[in-house]
mmCIF file of C-alpha atoms in Angstrom:
data_model
loop_
_atom_site.group_PDB
_atom_site.id
_atom_site.type_symbol
_atom_site.label_atom_id
_atom_site.label_comp_id
_atom_site.label_asym_id
_atom_site.label_seq_id
_atom_site.Cartn_x
_atom_site.Cartn_y
_atom_site.Cartn_z
ATOM 1 C CA UNK A 1 101.875 84.673 39.057
ATOM 2 C CA UNK A 2 100.964 82.710 42.302
ATOM 3 C CA UNK A 3 104.791 83.131 43.417
ATOM 4 C CA UNK A 4 105.181 86.792 42.179
ATOM 5 C CA UNK A 5 101.710 88.146 44.651
ATOM 6 C CA UNK A 6 102.670 85.573 47.124
ATOM 7 C CA UNK A 7 106.204 87.398 47.348
ATOM 8 C CA UNK A 8 104.547 91.259 47.189
ATOM 9 C CA UNK A 9 102.471 89.898 49.834
ATOM 10 C CA UNK A 10 105.462 88.704 52.045
ATOM 11 C CA UNK A 11 107.503 92.099 51.053
ATOM 12 C CA UNK A 12 104.203 93.882 51.518
ATOM 13 C CA UNK A 13 103.547 92.393 55.669
ATOM 14 C CA UNK A 14 107.743 92.803 55.857
ATOM 15 C CA UNK A 15 107.996 96.691 54.791
ATOM 16 C CA UNK A 16 104.348 97.311 58.031
ATOM 17 C CA UNK A 17 106.777 95.368 60.469
ATOM 18 C CA UNK A 18 108.966 98.010 59.622
ATOM 19 C CA UNK A 19 106.950 100.998 60.244
ATOM 20 C CA UNK A 20 105.334 99.478 62.877
ATOM 21 C CA UNK A 21 108.684 99.003 65.025
ATOM 22 C CA UNK A 22 109.756 102.462 63.525
ATOM 23 C CA UNK A 23 106.727 104.342 65.335
ATOM 24 C CA UNK A 24 107.193 102.135 68.120
ATOM 25 C CA UNK A 25 110.959 103.592 68.719
ATOM 26 C CA UNK A 26 109.720 106.766 67.615
ATOM 27 C CA UNK A 27 106.355 106.782 70.173
ATOM 28 C CA UNK A 28 108.962 104.895 73.278
ATOM 29 C CA UNK A 29 111.597 107.939 72.303
ATOM 30 C CA UNK A 30 109.080 110.774 72.726
ATOM 31 C CA UNK A 31 107.374 109.453 75.527
ATOM 32 C CA UNK A 32 110.723 108.388 77.861
ATOM 33 C CA UNK A 33 112.551 111.948 76.235
ATOM 34 C CA UNK A 34 109.842 113.943 77.246
ATOM 35 C CA UNK A 35 109.275 112.481 80.895
ATOM 36 C CA UNK A 36 113.420 112.470 81.306
ATOM 37 C CA UNK A 37 112.937 116.277 79.934
ATOM 38 C CA UNK A 38 110.276 116.645 83.053
ATOM 39 C CA UNK A 39 111.874 114.966 85.641
ATOM 40 C CA UNK A 40 114.679 117.605 84.902
ATOM 41 C CA UNK A 41 112.802 120.958 84.965
ATOM 42 C CA UNK A 42 111.452 119.195 88.252
ATOM 43 C CA UNK A 43 114.402 118.950 89.714
ATOM 44 C CA UNK A 44 115.435 122.440 88.861
ATOM 45 C CA UNK A 45 112.809 123.699 89.537
ATOM 46 C CA UNK A 46 112.724 122.609 93.396
ATOM 47 C CA UNK A 47 116.607 123.705 93.625
ATOM 48 C CA UNK A 48 115.798 127.012 92.178
ATOM 49 C CA UNK A 49 112.959 127.275 94.898
ATOM 50 C CA UNK A 50 115.338 126.002 97.564
ATOM 51 C CA UNK A 51 118.315 128.822 96.934
ATOM 52 C CA UNK A 52 115.193 131.789 96.240
ATOM 53 C CA UNK A 53 116.383 134.920 97.977
ATOM 54 C CA UNK A 54 114.512 137.822 98.291
ATOM 55 C CA UNK A 55 117.121 140.559 97.724
ATOM 56 C CA UNK A 56 118.270 138.848 93.929
ATOM 57 C CA UNK A 57 117.150 139.925 91.150
ATOM 58 C CA UNK A 58 113.700 138.367 89.582
ATOM 59 C CA UNK A 59 111.021 138.573 87.672
ATOM 60 C CA UNK A 60 109.604 141.370 90.295
ATOM 61 C CA UNK A 61 112.202 143.527 90.587
ATOM 62 C CA UNK A 62 115.683 144.850 90.170
ATOM 63 C CA UNK A 63 117.865 143.346 92.944
ATOM 64 C CA UNK A 64 119.897 144.895 95.534
ATOM 65 C CA UNK A 65 123.042 142.806 95.425
ATOM 66 C CA UNK A 66 125.032 142.228 91.935
ATOM 67 C CA UNK A 67 125.332 138.953 91.886
ATOM 68 C CA UNK A 68 123.053 135.802 92.527
ATOM 69 C CA UNK A 69 123.533 133.635 95.714
ATOM 70 C CA UNK A 70 120.465 130.971 94.360
ATOM 71 C CA UNK A 71 122.029 128.115 93.329
ATOM 72 C CA UNK A 72 121.184 128.098 89.762
ATOM 73 C CA UNK A 73 122.071 131.326 89.095
ATOM 74 C CA UNK A 74 120.388 133.871 87.587
ATOM 75 C CA UNK A 75 117.718 132.091 85.677
ATOM 76 C CA UNK A 76 117.229 130.075 89.037
ATOM 77 C CA UNK A 77 116.816 133.388 90.951
ATOM 78 C CA UNK A 78 114.105 133.851 88.352
ATOM 79 C CA UNK A 79 111.949 131.515 87.814
ATOM 80 C CA UNK A 80 111.451 130.944 91.586
ATOM 81 C CA UNK A 81 110.891 134.666 92.148
ATOM 82 C CA UNK A 82 108.421 134.223 89.133
ATOM 83 C CA UNK A 83 106.706 130.972 90.892
ATOM 84 C CA UNK A 84 106.674 132.736 94.180
ATOM 85 C CA UNK A 85 105.343 136.368 92.687
ATOM 86 C CA UNK A 86 102.727 133.476 91.103
ATOM 87 C CA UNK A 87 101.657 130.566 93.954
ATOM 88 C CA UNK A 88 103.199 132.087 96.676
ATOM 89 C CA UNK A 89 103.981 128.942 99.304
ATOM 90 C CA UNK A 90 101.823 126.408 96.903
ATOM 91 C CA UNK A 91 105.051 126.877 94.617
ATOM 92 C CA UNK A 92 106.916 124.267 96.397
ATOM 93 C CA UNK A 93 104.302 121.432 95.167
ATOM 94 C CA UNK A 94 104.777 122.564 91.287
ATOM 95 C CA UNK A 95 108.424 119.935 91.273
ATOM 96 C CA UNK A 96 105.936 117.463 93.129
ATOM 97 C CA UNK A 97 103.117 116.990 90.973
ATOM 98 C CA UNK A 98 105.857 117.165 87.684
ATOM 99 C CA UNK A 99 107.995 114.643 89.156
ATOM 100 C CA UNK A 100 105.589 112.182 90.518
ATOM 101 C CA UNK A 101 102.665 111.590 87.799
ATOM 102 C CA UNK A 102 105.918 111.455 84.942
ATOM 103 C CA UNK A 103 107.992 108.996 87.082
ATOM 104 C CA UNK A 104 104.678 106.929 87.351
ATOM 105 C CA UNK A 105 103.693 107.257 83.561
ATOM 106 C CA UNK A 106 107.398 106.094 82.536
ATOM 107 C CA UNK A 107 107.094 103.064 85.081
ATOM 108 C CA UNK A 108 103.936 102.055 83.407
ATOM 109 C CA UNK A 109 105.913 101.086 79.469
ATOM 110 C CA UNK A 110 102.494 99.133 78.385
ATOM 111 C CA UNK A 111 100.618 102.395 78.083
ATOM 112 C CA UNK A 112 101.437 104.074 74.989
ATOM 113 C CA UNK A 113 101.558 108.305 74.508
ATOM 114 C CA UNK A 114 98.437 108.807 72.770
ATOM 115 C CA UNK A 115 96.099 106.509 74.925
ATOM 116 C CA UNK A 116 98.182 108.743 78.418
ATOM 117 C CA UNK A 117 97.049 111.719 77.231
ATOM 118 C CA UNK A 118 92.876 111.723 78.528
ATOM 119 C CA UNK A 119 94.932 110.380 81.927
ATOM 120 C CA UNK A 120 97.061 113.637 81.508
ATOM 121 C CA UNK A 121 94.297 115.525 81.516
ATOM 122 C CA UNK A 122 93.258 114.145 84.590
ATOM 123 C CA UNK A 123 95.862 114.497 86.576
ATOM 124 C CA UNK A 124 96.806 118.491 85.603
ATOM 125 C CA UNK A 125 92.758 119.391 85.959
ATOM 126 C CA UNK A 126 94.332 117.963 89.559
ATOM 127 C CA UNK A 127 97.101 119.839 89.663
ATOM 128 C CA UNK A 128 95.369 122.709 88.422
ATOM 129 C CA UNK A 129 93.258 122.612 91.560
ATOM 130 C CA UNK A 130 95.303 121.675 93.984
ATOM 131 C CA UNK A 131 97.303 124.779 93.222
ATOM 132 C CA UNK A 132 94.604 127.510 92.862
ATOM 133 C CA UNK A 133 93.293 125.973 96.005
ATOM 134 C CA UNK A 134 96.361 125.966 98.345
ATOM 135 C CA UNK A 135 97.640 129.048 96.649
ATOM 136 C CA UNK A 136 93.937 130.745 98.132
ATOM 137 C CA UNK A 137 93.723 129.576 101.836
ATOM 138 C CA UNK A 138 97.506 130.985 101.979
ATOM 139 C CA UNK A 139 96.367 134.073 101.255
ATOM 140 C CA UNK A 140 93.543 133.662 103.209
ATOM 141 C CA UNK A 141 95.361 132.600 106.444
ATOM 142 C CA UNK A 142 98.789 133.737 106.362
ATOM 143 C CA UNK A 143 100.258 136.847 106.534
ATOM 144 C CA UNK A 144 102.962 137.774 105.079
ATOM 145 C CA UNK A 145 104.440 140.712 106.844
ATOM 146 C CA UNK A 146 107.834 140.508 107.492
ATOM 147 C CA UNK A 147 107.999 140.115 103.392
ATOM 148 C CA UNK A 148 109.438 137.079 102.745
ATOM 149 C CA UNK A 149 107.947 136.301 99.271
ATOM 150 C CA UNK A 150 107.407 138.387 96.810
ATOM 151 C CA UNK A 151 103.310 139.779 97.162
ATOM 152 C CA UNK A 152 101.163 137.654 99.952
ATOM 153 C CA UNK A 153 101.740 133.708 101.027
ATOM 154 C CA UNK A 154 99.281 132.972 98.296
ATOM 155 C CA UNK A 155 101.101 134.573 95.220
ATOM 156 C CA UNK A 156 99.053 137.411 92.901
ATOM 157 C CA UNK A 157 96.648 134.498 91.962
ATOM 158 C CA UNK A 158 95.678 133.089 95.565
ATOM 159 C CA UNK A 159 95.642 137.286 96.592
ATOM 160 C CA UNK A 160 93.035 138.048 93.956
ATOM 161 C CA UNK A 161 90.993 134.472 94.493
ATOM 162 C CA UNK A 162 90.752 134.646 97.836
ATOM 163 C CA UNK A 163 89.406 137.989 97.265
ATOM 164 C CA UNK A 164 86.383 136.975 95.349
ATOM 165 C CA UNK A 165 85.728 133.247 97.490
ATOM 166 C CA UNK A 166 85.934 135.883 100.629
ATOM 167 C CA UNK A 167 83.325 138.466 99.259
ATOM 168 C CA UNK A 168 81.293 135.400 97.989
ATOM 169 C CA UNK A 169 80.781 133.202 100.730
ATOM 170 C CA UNK A 170 82.730 135.118 103.428
ATOM 171 C CA UNK A 171 85.463 133.622 104.984
ATOM 172 C CA UNK A 172 84.262 130.484 106.590
ATOM 173 C CA UNK A 173 82.455 129.295 104.497
ATOM 174 C CA UNK A 174 85.522 130.079 101.318
ATOM 175 C CA UNK A 175 87.177 127.732 103.848
ATOM 176 C CA UNK A 176 84.841 124.870 103.775
ATOM 177 C CA UNK A 177 84.495 125.943 99.328
ATOM 178 C CA UNK A 178 88.429 125.679 99.451
ATOM 179 C CA UNK A 179 88.752 122.485 100.922
ATOM 180 C CA UNK A 180 86.776 120.793 99.184
ATOM 181 C CA UNK A 181 88.537 121.738 96.171
ATOM 182 C CA UNK A 182 92.146 120.731 97.078
ATOM 183 C CA UNK A 183 91.050 116.927 98.091
ATOM 184 C CA UNK A 184 88.971 116.957 95.020
ATOM 185 C CA UNK A 185 91.672 117.904 93.132
ATOM 186 C CA UNK A 186 93.907 115.751 95.501
ATOM 187 C CA UNK A 187 91.562 113.010 94.161
ATOM 188 C CA UNK A 188 92.574 113.484 90.778
ATOM 189 C CA UNK A 189 95.501 114.179 90.667
ATOM 190 C CA UNK A 190 97.097 111.144 92.840
ATOM 191 C CA UNK A 191 94.183 108.573 91.524
ATOM 192 C CA UNK A 192 93.548 108.118 95.524
ATOM 193 C CA UNK A 193 89.893 106.148 96.349
ATOM 194 C CA UNK A 194 89.606 107.370 100.013
ATOM 195 C CA UNK A 195 86.853 104.466 100.993
ATOM 196 C CA UNK A 196 90.207 102.512 100.118
ATOM 197 C CA UNK A 197 92.725 104.565 102.145
ATOM 198 C CA UNK A 198 90.446 105.350 104.798
ATOM 199 C CA UNK A 199 90.337 101.391 105.179
ATOM 200 C CA UNK A 200 93.986 100.723 105.590
ATOM 201 C CA UNK A 201 94.342 103.329 107.824
ATOM 202 C CA UNK A 202 91.718 102.172 110.143
ATOM 203 C CA UNK A 203 93.438 98.245 109.505
ATOM 204 C CA UNK A 204 97.004 100.214 110.713
ATOM 205 C CA UNK A 205 95.190 101.589 113.532
ATOM 206 C CA UNK A 206 93.827 98.411 114.656
ATOM 207 C CA UNK A 207 96.645 96.424 114.004
ATOM 208 C CA UNK A 208 99.299 98.736 116.014
ATOM 209 C CA UNK A 209 96.154 99.274 119.099
ATOM 210 C CA UNK A 210 96.831 95.046 119.136
ATOM 211 C CA UNK A 211 100.338 95.157 119.501
ATOM 212 C CA UNK A 212 100.285 97.511 122.170
ATOM 213 C CA UNK A 213 97.343 96.186 123.981
ATOM 214 C CA UNK A 214 99.310 93.715 126.720
ATOM 215 C CA UNK A 215 98.458 90.550 126.317
ATOM 216 C CA UNK A 216 96.547 89.032 129.190
ATOM 217 C CA UNK A 217 97.808 86.437 132.096
ATOM 218 C CA UNK A 218 96.298 83.514 131.307
ATOM 219 C CA UNK A 219 94.396 82.488 135.540
ATOM 220 C CA UNK A 220 94.136 79.859 137.540
ATOM 221 C CA UNK A 221 91.382 77.545 136.852
ATOM 222 C CA UNK A 222 89.475 77.104 140.405
ATOM 223 C CA UNK A 223 89.720 73.017 141.695
ATOM 224 C CA UNK A 224 86.300 71.704 141.216
ATOM 225 C CA UNK A 225 84.365 72.263 144.400
ATOM 226 C CA UNK A 226 83.646 68.234 145.859
ATOM 227 C CA UNK A 227 80.242 68.993 148.367
ATOM 228 C CA UNK A 228 81.117 66.221 150.097
ATOM 229 C CA UNK A 229 84.457 67.087 151.267
ATOM 230 C CA UNK A 230 83.620 68.131 154.844
ATOM 231 C CA UNK A 231 81.715 65.102 155.400
ATOM 232 C CA UNK A 232 83.846 62.787 153.836
ATOM 233 C CA UNK A 233 86.885 65.168 156.318
ATOM 234 C CA UNK A 234 84.245 64.302 159.165
ATOM 235 C CA UNK A 235 84.018 60.747 159.232
ATOM 236 C CA UNK A 236 88.028 60.314 158.779
ATOM 237 C CA UNK A 237 88.813 62.530 162.081
ATOM 238 C CA UNK A 238 85.684 59.946 163.735
ATOM 239 C CA UNK A 239 87.577 57.114 162.357
ATOM 240 C CA UNK A 240 91.094 58.245 163.493
ATOM 241 C CA UNK A 241 89.902 58.926 167.227
ATOM 242 C CA UNK A 242 88.231 55.775 167.299
ATOM 243 C CA UNK A 243 91.630 54.042 166.180
ATOM 244 C CA UNK A 244 93.567 56.544 169.377
ATOM 245 C CA UNK A 245 90.910 55.557 171.700
ATOM 246 C CA UNK A 246 89.063 53.099 170.932
ATOM 247 C CA UNK A 247 87.239 49.416 172.109
ATOM 248 C CA UNK A 248 90.852 47.854 172.313
ATOM 249 C CA UNK A 249 92.715 50.441 174.622
ATOM 250 C CA UNK A 250 89.899 50.074 177.174
ATOM 251 C CA UNK A 251 89.279 46.305 177.061
ATOM 252 C CA UNK A 252 93.082 46.277 177.803
ATOM 253 C CA UNK A 253 92.883 48.441 180.567
ATOM 254 C CA UNK A 254 89.777 46.905 182.767
ATOM 255 C CA UNK A 255 91.751 43.578 182.190
ATOM 256 C CA UNK A 256 94.227 43.623 185.029
ATOM 257 C CA UNK A 257 91.538 44.712 187.777
ATOM 258 C CA UNK A 258 89.161 41.681 186.323
ATOM 259 C CA UNK A 259 92.484 39.242 186.076
ATOM 260 C CA UNK A 260 93.043 39.936 190.477
ATOM 261 C CA UNK A 261 89.813 40.530 191.280
ATOM 262 C CA UNK A 262 88.966 36.488 192.371
ATOM 263 C CA UNK A 263 85.698 34.881 192.950
ATOM 264 C CA UNK A 264 85.016 33.863 196.913
ATOM 265 C CA UNK A 265 84.152 30.537 197.583
ATOM 266 C CA UNK A 266 81.369 29.785 200.160
ATOM 267 C CA UNK A 267 80.558 26.844 202.109
ATOM 268 C CA UNK A 268 77.301 26.225 202.189
ATOM 269 C CA UNK A 269 75.678 26.086 205.749
ATOM 270 C CA UNK A 270 73.363 24.054 207.462
ATOM 271 C CA UNK A 271 70.836 25.074 210.248
ATOM 272 C CA UNK A 272 69.898 22.261 213.153
#
């Protein structure tokens, strides 16, 4: 009985290991496969936006030429026209917002798909804030007079939000609100820490300033001043003068005259 129970436990543990490995395999395939599809769609959308021609048939109009000149054909022309019609210039950020988070999540192989869902929701919220605020700013401050885009520079969404924001906060107030939303959206999307970013920026600026600043040349140190130098120099001059015109020279000059003068001998005189 004990042997049969051990055998059953071994088979159950083996079955659990197989189930766990199979579930891990399915999770990994779903994670990597989904991210590959997202990255491929981001590249396709980027090519479609780059090859946009307002004469191609698209979502907002039928087209003015029989063939689409877009890099990705009719599908790409329709997709690019839809993106520019809805978000305007902000549509250029959509491929980047799809590519960077997907690549970052793929590199984090230790994070499971279920554990990454809250982070994905946070980044999606940040991406929507960035798109909405940037499209609204473009519709508020940029003009589409030459008709490059189907509607306004911010698209239909940006124009609608711009009209509402300007009516509520005026032009200046709406700009402040939209820039605040844009920075907050970037914080959620890229997981930015503004304090660390400013600290790194300050270090880079100071490092660049230190490299560009010329190195000061070393100044020669002044020699120590001897307070008795003048007195010592005067004494040396006096000694040189005394050596040049000393008493030995005067004696040698007066000696011949003294030797030529002989003492006069006088005889004593006796008076009577």
